[in-house]
Tab-separated table of C-alpha atoms (C1' of nucleotides) in Angstrom:
chain	number	residue	atom	x	y	z
A	1	UNK	CA	-1.249	27.817	26.674
A	2	UNK	CA	2.441	26.864	26.764
A	3	UNK	CA	3.127	30.555	26.960
A	4	UNK	CA	6.473	29.926	28.654
A	5	UNK	CA	9.331	27.443	28.087
A	6	UNK	CA	9.458	24.410	30.300
A	7	UNK	CA	9.659	25.674	33.854
A	8	UNK	CA	10.864	23.591	36.803
A	9	UNK	CA	8.015	22.556	39.037
A	10	UNK	CA	10.069	23.842	41.976
A	11	UNK	CA	10.094	27.300	40.426
A	12	UNK	CA	6.294	27.341	40.302
A	13	UNK	CA	6.088	26.421	43.962
A	14	UNK	CA	8.548	29.177	44.852
A	15	UNK	CA	6.547	31.772	42.936
A	16	UNK	CA	3.621	31.373	45.364
A	17	UNK	CA	6.049	31.886	48.168
A	18	UNK	CA	7.707	34.959	46.658
A	19	UNK	CA	4.264	36.444	46.232
A	20	UNK	CA	3.440	35.952	49.891
A	21	UNK	CA	6.760	37.519	50.924
A	22	UNK	CA	6.262	40.446	48.569
A	23	UNK	CA	2.858	41.082	50.098
A	24	UNK	CA	4.422	41.157	53.540
A	25	UNK	CA	7.096	43.579	52.353
A	26	UNK	CA	4.483	45.781	50.742
A	27	UNK	CA	2.473	45.783	53.955
A	28	UNK	CA	5.589	47.143	55.662
A	29	UNK	CA	5.685	49.989	53.145
A	30	UNK	CA	8.605	48.700	51.057
A	31	UNK	CA	8.600	49.613	47.379
A	32	UNK	CA	11.637	47.771	46.034
A	33	UNK	CA	13.316	44.460	46.858
A	34	UNK	CA	16.629	43.054	45.665
A	35	UNK	CA	17.073	39.396	44.828
A	36	UNK	CA	19.296	38.948	47.855
A	37	UNK	CA	16.777	40.533	50.209
A	38	UNK	CA	13.981	38.366	48.862
A	39	UNK	CA	16.290	35.371	49.016
A	40	UNK	CA	16.936	35.876	52.726
A	41	UNK	CA	13.253	36.163	53.519
A	42	UNK	CA	12.250	33.198	51.408
A	43	UNK	CA	15.136	31.002	52.454
A	44	UNK	CA	16.602	30.457	49.021
A	45	UNK	CA	19.700	31.431	47.051
A	46	UNK	CA	19.745	34.889	45.436
A	47	UNK	CA	20.757	33.505	42.048
A	48	UNK	CA	17.795	31.180	42.301
A	49	UNK	CA	15.478	34.125	42.784
A	50	UNK	CA	16.851	35.904	39.714
A	51	UNK	CA	16.749	32.771	37.597
A	52	UNK	CA	13.177	31.999	38.646
A	53	UNK	CA	12.001	35.414	37.464
A	54	UNK	CA	14.206	35.404	34.374
A	55	UNK	CA	12.337	32.397	32.988
A	56	UNK	CA	9.413	34.727	32.406
A	57	UNK	CA	11.039	38.001	31.379
A	58	UNK	CA	13.210	40.816	32.661
A	59	UNK	CA	11.389	42.233	35.645
A	60	UNK	CA	14.222	43.909	37.544
A	61	UNK	CA	16.275	47.055	37.248
A	62	UNK	CA	20.040	46.573	37.434
A	63	UNK	CA	21.611	48.380	40.310
A	64	UNK	CA	18.196	48.713	41.950
A	65	UNK	CA	16.235	45.511	42.380
A	66	UNK	CA	12.637	44.640	41.692
A	67	UNK	CA	9.663	46.964	42.008
A	68	UNK	CA	7.445	45.123	44.440
A	69	UNK	CA	4.090	46.123	43.021
A	70	UNK	CA	5.124	45.276	39.467
A	71	UNK	CA	6.737	42.014	40.443
A	72	UNK	CA	3.615	40.945	42.310
A	73	UNK	CA	1.522	41.604	39.236
A	74	UNK	CA	3.924	39.662	37.048
A	75	UNK	CA	3.821	36.667	39.379
A	76	UNK	CA	0.035	36.750	39.552
A	77	UNK	CA	-0.172	36.802	35.806
A	78	UNK	CA	2.329	33.950	35.451
A	79	UNK	CA	0.451	31.789	37.934
A	80	UNK	CA	-2.870	32.718	36.365
A	81	UNK	CA	-4.275	34.153	39.602
A	82	UNK	CA	-4.815	37.606	38.156
A	83	UNK	CA	-8.486	36.771	37.826
A	84	UNK	CA	-11.211	35.126	39.886
A	85	UNK	CA	-11.397	31.336	39.994
A	86	UNK	CA	-14.777	29.835	40.849
A	87	UNK	CA	-14.682	26.756	43.036
A	88	UNK	CA	-17.016	24.040	44.281
A	89	UNK	CA	-16.463	22.064	47.474
A	90	UNK	CA	-17.822	18.532	47.541
A	91	UNK	CA	-18.330	16.770	50.864
A	92	UNK	CA	-19.364	19.116	53.643
A	93	UNK	CA	-18.032	17.348	56.687
A	94	UNK	CA	-15.663	19.019	59.088
A	95	UNK	CA	-12.945	19.707	56.577
A	96	UNK	CA	-15.339	20.890	53.892
A	97	UNK	CA	-17.073	23.251	56.318
A	98	UNK	CA	-13.712	24.620	57.362
A	99	UNK	CA	-12.789	25.360	53.761
A	100	UNK	CA	-16.094	27.127	53.116
A	101	UNK	CA	-15.070	29.841	55.537
A	102	UNK	CA	-11.316	29.736	54.964
A	103	UNK	CA	-10.421	33.400	54.846
A	104	UNK	CA	-7.294	33.077	52.762
A	105	UNK	CA	-9.183	31.813	49.728
A	106	UNK	CA	-11.208	34.994	49.507
A	107	UNK	CA	-8.166	37.219	49.761
A	108	UNK	CA	-6.688	35.542	46.744
A	109	UNK	CA	-9.476	35.641	44.219
A	110	UNK	CA	-10.507	32.092	44.957
A	111	UNK	CA	-14.292	32.069	45.374
A	112	UNK	CA	-16.236	29.106	46.606
A	113	UNK	CA	-19.543	29.481	44.808
A	114	UNK	CA	-21.085	26.067	45.429
A	115	UNK	CA	-21.039	23.337	48.058
A	116	UNK	CA	-22.348	19.810	47.673
A	117	UNK	CA	-23.078	16.916	49.952
A	118	UNK	CA	-24.898	13.620	49.701
A	119	UNK	CA	-27.160	14.691	52.561
A	120	UNK	CA	-27.485	18.479	52.655
A	121	UNK	CA	-30.113	18.433	55.402
A	122	UNK	CA	-27.604	16.958	57.827
A	123	UNK	CA	-25.067	19.716	57.454
A	124	UNK	CA	-27.273	22.768	57.120
A	125	UNK	CA	-27.774	23.159	60.843
A	126	UNK	CA	-24.109	22.985	61.510
A	127	UNK	CA	-23.061	25.363	58.803
A	128	UNK	CA	-25.652	28.029	59.336
A	129	UNK	CA	-25.301	28.088	63.093
A	130	UNK	CA	-21.570	28.409	63.252
A	131	UNK	CA	-20.613	30.125	60.050
A	132	UNK	CA	-23.573	32.136	58.905
A	133	UNK	CA	-24.168	29.802	55.988
A	134	UNK	CA	-21.666	31.107	53.480
A	135	UNK	CA	-23.157	29.151	50.587
A	136	UNK	CA	-26.164	26.895	50.351
A	137	UNK	CA	-25.386	23.188	50.522
A	138	UNK	CA	-26.803	21.399	47.505
A	139	UNK	CA	-27.466	17.743	46.876
A	140	UNK	CA	-24.734	16.079	44.882
A	141	UNK	CA	-27.295	15.110	42.227
A	142	UNK	CA	-27.203	18.707	41.101
A	143	UNK	CA	-23.410	18.722	40.637
A	144	UNK	CA	-23.236	18.796	36.851
A	145	UNK	CA	-26.074	21.232	36.403
A	146	UNK	CA	-24.765	23.720	38.955
A	147	UNK	CA	-21.115	23.498	37.930
A	148	UNK	CA	-22.048	24.387	34.412
A	149	UNK	CA	-24.551	27.073	35.390
A	150	UNK	CA	-22.153	28.772	37.789
A	151	UNK	CA	-19.146	28.476	35.503
A	152	UNK	CA	-17.106	26.587	38.081
A	153	UNK	CA	-13.644	25.532	36.974
A	154	UNK	CA	-12.162	23.926	40.087
A	155	UNK	CA	-13.525	21.295	42.446
A	156	UNK	CA	-12.235	20.585	45.932
A	157	UNK	CA	-12.971	17.098	47.222
A	158	UNK	CA	-13.435	16.699	50.973
A	159	UNK	CA	-15.505	13.541	51.021
A	160	UNK	CA	-14.556	10.321	52.795
A	161	UNK	CA	-11.881	8.410	50.843
A	162	UNK	CA	-14.261	5.757	49.483
A	163	UNK	CA	-16.192	8.444	47.616
A	164	UNK	CA	-13.255	10.484	46.321
A	165	UNK	CA	-12.768	8.789	42.950
A	166	UNK	CA	-16.514	8.669	42.283
A	167	UNK	CA	-16.791	12.381	42.930
A	168	UNK	CA	-13.761	13.013	40.738
A	169	UNK	CA	-15.459	11.117	37.924
A	170	UNK	CA	-18.622	13.205	38.365
A	171	UNK	CA	-16.570	16.376	38.275
A	172	UNK	CA	-14.837	15.290	35.088
A	173	UNK	CA	-18.235	14.559	33.563
A	174	UNK	CA	-19.326	18.049	34.565
A	175	UNK	CA	-16.395	19.456	32.567
A	176	UNK	CA	-14.389	20.635	35.522
A	177	UNK	CA	-10.866	21.833	34.664
A	178	UNK	CA	-8.994	21.050	37.855
A	179	UNK	CA	-9.426	19.147	41.110
A	180	UNK	CA	-7.791	19.534	44.496
A	181	UNK	CA	-8.285	16.379	46.513
A	182	UNK	CA	-8.118	16.620	50.301
A	183	UNK	CA	-9.357	13.111	50.914
A	184	UNK	CA	-6.694	10.579	51.843
A	185	UNK	CA	-7.381	8.442	48.761
A	186	UNK	CA	-5.482	9.540	45.651
A	187	UNK	CA	-7.624	10.235	42.605
A	188	UNK	CA	-6.873	9.979	38.901
A	189	UNK	CA	-8.330	12.132	36.176
A	190	UNK	CA	-8.101	11.818	32.392
A	191	UNK	CA	-6.387	14.485	30.264
A	192	UNK	CA	-6.821	17.414	30.103
A	193	UNK	CA	-8.214	17.603	33.640
A	194	UNK	CA	-5.512	18.408	36.188
A	195	UNK	CA	-5.685	17.054	39.690
A	196	UNK	CA	-3.611	17.421	42.814
A	197	UNK	CA	-3.733	15.268	45.894
A	198	UNK	CA	-3.044	16.941	49.218
A	199	UNK	CA	-2.642	14.582	52.143
A	200	UNK	CA	-2.129	15.811	55.658
A	201	UNK	CA	-0.646	12.589	56.859
A	202	UNK	CA	1.997	12.768	54.142
A	203	UNK	CA	3.162	16.068	55.613
A	204	UNK	CA	3.237	14.535	59.069
A	205	UNK	CA	5.125	11.501	57.780
A	206	UNK	CA	7.711	13.826	56.324
A	207	UNK	CA	8.044	15.792	59.535
A	208	UNK	CA	8.372	12.604	61.555
A	209	UNK	CA	11.045	11.269	59.230
A	210	UNK	CA	13.158	14.322	59.934
A	211	UNK	CA	12.498	14.100	63.667
A	212	UNK	CA	13.546	10.476	63.618
A	213	UNK	CA	16.539	10.659	61.301
A	214	UNK	CA	18.302	13.954	61.974
B	1	UNK	CA	20.006	9.831	64.250
B	2	UNK	CA	21.575	10.051	60.802
B	3	UNK	CA	20.972	6.342	60.571
B	4	UNK	CA	20.936	6.510	56.782
B	5	UNK	CA	23.102	8.258	54.140
B	6	UNK	CA	21.811	11.469	52.657
B	7	UNK	CA	18.457	10.636	51.114
B	8	UNK	CA	16.741	12.798	48.493
B	9	UNK	CA	13.793	14.667	49.939
B	10	UNK	CA	11.751	13.382	46.999
B	11	UNK	CA	12.427	9.826	48.095
B	12	UNK	CA	10.993	10.544	51.547
B	13	UNK	CA	7.836	11.937	50.024
B	14	UNK	CA	7.479	8.895	47.793
B	15	UNK	CA	7.855	6.527	50.747
B	16	UNK	CA	4.591	7.826	52.250
B	17	UNK	CA	2.967	7.214	48.933
B	18	UNK	CA	4.350	3.695	48.509
B	19	UNK	CA	3.042	2.899	51.956
B	20	UNK	CA	-0.458	4.003	51.033
B	21	UNK	CA	-0.349	1.951	47.838
B	22	UNK	CA	0.945	-1.093	49.673
B	23	UNK	CA	-1.924	-0.836	52.116
B	24	UNK	CA	-4.369	-0.766	49.237
B	25	UNK	CA	-2.729	-3.818	47.682
B	26	UNK	CA	-2.796	-5.636	50.988
B	27	UNK	CA	-6.483	-4.810	51.385
B	28	UNK	CA	-7.009	-6.548	48.044
B	29	UNK	CA	-5.326	-9.648	49.405
B	30	UNK	CA	-2.013	-9.261	47.556
B	31	UNK	CA	1.064	-10.622	49.281
B	32	UNK	CA	3.872	-9.615	46.919
B	33	UNK	CA	4.489	-6.648	44.637
B	34	UNK	CA	7.163	-6.116	42.004
B	35	UNK	CA	8.843	-2.766	41.510
B	36	UNK	CA	7.145	-2.378	38.162
B	37	UNK	CA	3.706	-3.105	39.587
B	38	UNK	CA	4.211	-0.622	42.394
B	39	UNK	CA	5.631	1.856	39.892
B	40	UNK	CA	2.490	1.721	37.776
B	41	UNK	CA	0.228	2.274	40.755
B	42	UNK	CA	2.317	5.096	42.175
B	43	UNK	CA	2.989	6.773	38.866
B	44	UNK	CA	6.761	6.547	38.992
B	45	UNK	CA	9.562	4.710	37.199
B	46	UNK	CA	10.299	1.134	38.288
B	47	UNK	CA	14.012	1.831	38.691
B	48	UNK	CA	13.068	4.722	40.931
B	49	UNK	CA	11.107	2.402	43.166
B	50	UNK	CA	14.031	-0.005	43.489
B	51	UNK	CA	16.516	2.774	44.098
B	52	UNK	CA	14.304	4.390	46.728
B	53	UNK	CA	14.176	1.175	48.728
B	54	UNK	CA	17.821	0.335	48.101
B	55	UNK	CA	18.914	3.460	49.984
B	56	UNK	CA	17.788	1.711	53.130
B	57	UNK	CA	18.699	-1.907	52.541
B	58	UNK	CA	17.850	-4.929	50.419
B	59	UNK	CA	14.172	-5.553	50.938
B	60	UNK	CA	13.275	-7.487	47.817
B	61	UNK	CA	13.716	-11.006	46.514
B	62	UNK	CA	15.143	-11.306	43.005
B	63	UNK	CA	12.840	-13.029	40.598
B	64	UNK	CA	9.946	-12.418	42.999
B	65	UNK	CA	9.432	-8.857	44.119
B	66	UNK	CA	8.787	-7.358	47.531
B	67	UNK	CA	6.832	-8.973	50.331
B	68	UNK	CA	4.136	-6.414	51.007
B	69	UNK	CA	3.858	-6.892	54.743
B	70	UNK	CA	7.615	-6.729	55.260
B	71	UNK	CA	8.062	-3.759	52.973
B	72	UNK	CA	5.336	-1.860	54.815
B	73	UNK	CA	7.108	-2.481	58.093
B	74	UNK	CA	10.433	-1.359	56.641
B	75	UNK	CA	8.916	1.881	55.354
B	76	UNK	CA	7.209	2.573	58.657
B	77	UNK	CA	10.457	2.088	60.474
B	78	UNK	CA	12.350	4.298	58.036
B	79	UNK	CA	9.807	7.095	58.357
B	80	UNK	CA	9.670	6.653	62.108
B	81	UNK	CA	5.931	5.965	62.136
B	82	UNK	CA	6.306	2.517	63.683
B	83	UNK	CA	5.270	4.052	66.990
B	84	UNK	CA	2.654	6.471	68.322
B	85	UNK	CA	3.254	10.201	67.978
B	86	UNK	CA	1.433	12.438	70.410
B	87	UNK	CA	0.129	15.665	68.972
B	88	UNK	CA	-1.380	18.943	70.181
B	89	UNK	CA	-3.608	21.155	68.025
B	90	UNK	CA	-3.506	24.870	68.769
B	91	UNK	CA	-6.314	27.102	67.543
B	92	UNK	CA	-9.674	25.377	67.537
B	93	UNK	CA	-11.489	27.232	64.800
B	94	UNK	CA	-13.016	25.451	61.857
B	95	UNK	CA	-9.790	23.904	60.616
B	96	UNK	CA	-8.616	22.891	64.071
B	97	UNK	CA	-11.954	21.251	64.854
B	98	UNK	CA	-11.795	19.389	61.582
B	99	UNK	CA	-8.363	18.019	62.428
B	100	UNK	CA	-9.498	16.875	65.874
B	101	UNK	CA	-11.769	14.356	64.249
B	102	UNK	CA	-9.733	13.633	61.140
B	103	UNK	CA	-9.987	9.879	60.854
B	104	UNK	CA	-6.791	9.313	58.937
B	105	UNK	CA	-4.603	10.515	61.785
B	106	UNK	CA	-5.874	7.813	64.084
B	107	UNK	CA	-5.311	5.069	61.555
B	108	UNK	CA	-1.687	6.023	61.345
B	109	UNK	CA	-0.589	6.151	64.931
B	110	UNK	CA	-0.953	9.922	65.096
B	111	UNK	CA	-2.856	10.738	68.285
B	112	UNK	CA	-4.163	14.170	69.107
B	113	UNK	CA	-3.984	14.233	72.867
B	114	UNK	CA	-4.477	17.940	73.555
B	115	UNK	CA	-6.258	20.905	72.012
B	116	UNK	CA	-5.727	24.554	72.899
B	117	UNK	CA	-7.486	27.807	72.186
B	118	UNK	CA	-7.326	31.330	73.491
B	119	UNK	CA	-10.996	31.110	74.395
B	120	UNK	CA	-11.972	27.500	75.123
B	121	UNK	CA	-15.490	28.423	76.247
B	122	UNK	CA	-16.333	29.670	72.777
B	123	UNK	CA	-15.517	26.448	71.030
B	124	UNK	CA	-16.741	23.878	73.519
B	125	UNK	CA	-20.344	24.063	72.388
B	126	UNK	CA	-19.432	23.608	68.793
B	127	UNK	CA	-17.045	20.756	69.369
B	128	UNK	CA	-19.111	18.720	71.757
B	129	UNK	CA	-22.324	19.060	69.830
B	130	UNK	CA	-21.002	18.052	66.460
B	131	UNK	CA	-18.137	15.782	67.237
B	132	UNK	CA	-18.724	14.307	70.641
B	133	UNK	CA	-15.885	16.307	72.159
B	134	UNK	CA	-12.902	14.183	71.162
B	135	UNK	CA	-10.551	16.015	73.523
B	136	UNK	CA	-11.092	18.762	76.025
B	137	UNK	CA	-10.178	22.231	74.790
B	138	UNK	CA	-7.707	23.863	77.153
B	139	UNK	CA	-6.678	27.478	77.544
B	140	UNK	CA	-3.458	28.296	75.773
B	141	UNK	CA	-1.955	29.413	79.087
B	142	UNK	CA	-1.638	25.759	79.942
B	143	UNK	CA	0.311	24.926	76.778
B	144	UNK	CA	3.734	24.325	78.281
B	145	UNK	CA	2.493	22.468	81.320
B	146	UNK	CA	0.260	20.115	79.358
B	147	UNK	CA	2.699	19.483	76.526
B	148	UNK	CA	5.272	18.336	78.994
B	149	UNK	CA	2.850	16.359	81.139
B	150	UNK	CA	1.342	14.543	78.184
B	151	UNK	CA	4.683	13.947	76.453
B	152	UNK	CA	3.573	15.702	73.291
B	153	UNK	CA	6.196	15.889	70.545
B	154	UNK	CA	4.363	17.540	67.649
B	155	UNK	CA	2.244	20.689	67.511
B	156	UNK	CA	-0.202	21.554	64.743
B	157	UNK	CA	-0.949	25.256	64.399
B	158	UNK	CA	-4.403	26.199	63.123
B	159	UNK	CA	-4.653	29.702	64.553
B	160	UNK	CA	-5.195	32.867	62.510
B	161	UNK	CA	-1.978	33.939	60.750
B	162	UNK	CA	-1.185	36.807	63.126
B	163	UNK	CA	-0.858	34.346	66.010
B	164	UNK	CA	1.072	31.626	64.205
B	165	UNK	CA	4.607	32.740	65.033
B	166	UNK	CA	3.699	33.519	68.657
B	167	UNK	CA	2.266	30.051	69.071
B	168	UNK	CA	5.327	28.555	67.409
B	169	UNK	CA	7.517	30.382	69.925
B	170	UNK	CA	5.420	29.039	72.796
B	171	UNK	CA	5.694	25.534	71.417
B	172	UNK	CA	9.458	25.833	71.123
B	173	UNK	CA	9.566	27.016	74.714
B	174	UNK	CA	7.538	23.979	75.701
B	175	UNK	CA	10.217	21.758	74.136
B	176	UNK	CA	8.162	20.597	71.206
B	177	UNK	CA	10.136	18.624	68.609
B	178	UNK	CA	8.218	19.424	65.428
B	179	UNK	CA	5.524	21.777	64.168
B	180	UNK	CA	3.106	21.504	61.278
B	181	UNK	CA	1.738	24.929	60.439
B	182	UNK	CA	-1.613	25.147	58.660
B	183	UNK	CA	-1.958	28.882	59.055
B	184	UNK	CA	-1.191	30.924	55.949
B	185	UNK	CA	1.708	32.736	57.643
B	186	UNK	CA	5.026	30.896	57.440
B	187	UNK	CA	6.727	30.263	60.779
B	188	UNK	CA	10.377	29.881	61.693
B	189	UNK	CA	11.771	27.731	64.454
B	190	UNK	CA	15.296	27.505	65.855
B	191	UNK	CA	17.352	24.316	65.595
B	192	UNK	CA	16.747	21.525	66.416
B	193	UNK	CA	12.984	22.067	66.144
B	194	UNK	CA	11.652	21.069	62.726
B	195	UNK	CA	8.731	22.883	61.192
B	196	UNK	CA	6.721	22.501	58.023
B	197	UNK	CA	4.361	25.022	56.502
B	198	UNK	CA	1.358	23.687	54.643
B	199	UNK	CA	-0.615	26.281	52.720
B	200	UNK	CA	-3.783	25.421	50.874
B	201	UNK	CA	-3.588	28.393	48.611
B	202	UNK	CA	-0.132	27.348	47.471
B	203	UNK	CA	-1.626	24.090	46.228
B	204	UNK	CA	-4.371	26.000	44.443
B	205	UNK	CA	-1.833	28.387	42.922
B	206	UNK	CA	0.054	25.430	41.574
B	207	UNK	CA	-3.070	23.853	40.125
B	208	UNK	CA	-4.105	27.137	38.545
B	209	UNK	CA	-0.662	27.599	36.997
B	210	UNK	CA	-1.046	24.299	35.206
B	211	UNK	CA	-4.596	25.120	34.149
B	212	UNK	CA	-3.409	28.413	32.742
B	213	UNK	CA	-0.161	27.347	31.118
B	214	UNK	CA	-0.707	23.882	29.675
C	1	DA	C1'	28.654	51.145	43.207
C	2	DT	C1'	25.173	48.125	42.975
C	3	DT	C1'	22.319	44.617	41.312
C	4	DT	C1'	20.333	42.185	37.449
C	5	DG	C1'	20.435	38.474	33.839
C	6	DT	C1'	22.814	34.483	32.227
C	7	DG	C1'	26.289	31.059	30.319
C	8	DA	C1'	28.824	27.660	32.415
C	9	DA	C1'	29.950	24.718	36.160
C	10	DG	C1'	28.403	22.035	39.799
C	11	DC	C1'	25.426	19.026	41.944
C	12	DA	C1'	21.516	15.986	42.635
C	13	DC	C1'	17.941	13.185	41.140
C	14	DT	C1'	16.212	9.984	37.643
C	15	DT	C1'	16.557	6.515	34.272
C	16	DC	C1'	19.026	3.032	31.816
C	17	DA	C1'	20.940	-1.313	31.327
C	18	DC	C1'	22.744	-5.275	32.934
C	19	DA	C1'	25.083	-8.341	36.290
C	20	DG	C1'	23.589	-11.030	40.043
C	21	DC	C1'	20.298	-13.805	42.291
C	22	DC	C1'	16.083	-16.461	43.068
D	1	DG	C1'	12.586	-16.617	33.197
D	2	DG	C1'	11.870	-12.942	36.047
D	3	DC	C1'	13.056	-9.381	39.066
D	4	DT	C1'	16.165	-6.957	42.169
D	5	DG	C1'	20.171	-4.027	43.112
D	6	DT	C1'	23.386	-0.859	41.204
D	7	DG	C1'	27.172	1.485	38.467
D	8	DA	C1'	26.982	4.489	34.765
D	9	DA	C1'	24.673	7.633	31.789
D	10	DG	C1'	21.345	11.035	31.330
D	11	DT	C1'	18.686	14.861	32.734
D	12	DG	C1'	17.450	18.773	35.129
D	13	DC	C1'	17.818	21.994	38.873
D	14	DT	C1'	20.885	25.031	41.540
D	15	DT	C1'	24.755	27.872	42.249
D	16	DC	C1'	28.638	30.440	40.647
D	17	DA	C1'	30.735	34.175	38.626
D	18	DC	C1'	30.835	37.863	35.674
D	19	DA	C1'	29.344	40.872	31.837
D	20	DA	C1'	25.767	44.260	31.207
D	21	DA	C1'	22.984	47.838	32.817
D	22	DT	C1'	21.756	51.837	35.585
DNA sequence: ATTTGTGAAGCACTTCACAGCC
DNA sequence: GGCTGTGAAGTGCTTCACAAAT
């Protein structure tokens, strides 16, 4: 906790991105990357790259650059994704079903180990037929019990907006640590529970602003 | 084009959020909102709220606050969402199907008027059965033709990552104006085409960082 | 020779504080 | 009296530029 000094939020977001780029470089067989190379790929300034890493330690070799494998491990440790995170998805409509089989989660140590809905019988046909039933859909009444039993730390909300805050409250009661909310209604959670709201239309609004005003 | 002075990117993101909050207030029957009221709801500073709006004009009444209906209209005009935007979704897997029936798009003047896949026959059963086939799924070979015929300005990519850049290139060739990329591989587009990458795992990484380091 | 790590400068966004207006 | 709009102050992030390291 508070292992590092105060880090700009923008730096944290870039770390995810560096990691992705480093994985691509590694896939191409590269072993070392300089700050300026990484900067070009990630569309940022080279000094920014160095400063971002320097917040957390001295990871590079002067005259050489950064060892890709090592740097990846450092970033994973900084972000806290150097271990498995167990996740529950609540609300198994179209979006929830899509997340249950979202390949990129698995690759990254994010494991969906429970799925809940208010009417599991309705979705079972859909899920099993198309996706091979990745996890059993449970009734939301079992939320607290199952979250505790399966040591789940993160909840993803994909319910209709009217239900989002209610589900968030249930998750908090079940001692969840963090919530990612995909529903279009923002949720609030009391300390120390962290929550993030992720709205698709906000991204579209942003895109449209730039189409309209540039 | 360039109707306004240089506006902080953060301001643009907040505008979407203000709009959502104003709609909630309106639904509760409110007619007027002060900057400090809006600030509380949106979790920002009241001066920030006033400054954000002041970039674009004088929308408030001193001693009173902001007329909610008028302010909503101003924000919609600023963002460019005071008209319909016609959208194509490319890649009708789980995520693409989910977007085809995503209710919030419709509410906001975002209309998905075409859907493409490399193998439309595979997805038709799934789509029609579960969702009442909101739009016909077309073969990707028809992308350019249909985008032009249907006056589509925005493309949403929900293909597997290996295909994302190829699809982006096709969209650019079809004279798309903007692209929202949901695939986990970042895409690049030449000027003047705008593109935004939206990665779920990046949001999770961010959440996990805060769970790990606070 | 090359590239990192970093203090200092530059720049941009946020907040303050108050004049101006209703 | 209450609230907006805004110059000025404050804060924080980004970029520069160079010493330090290999």
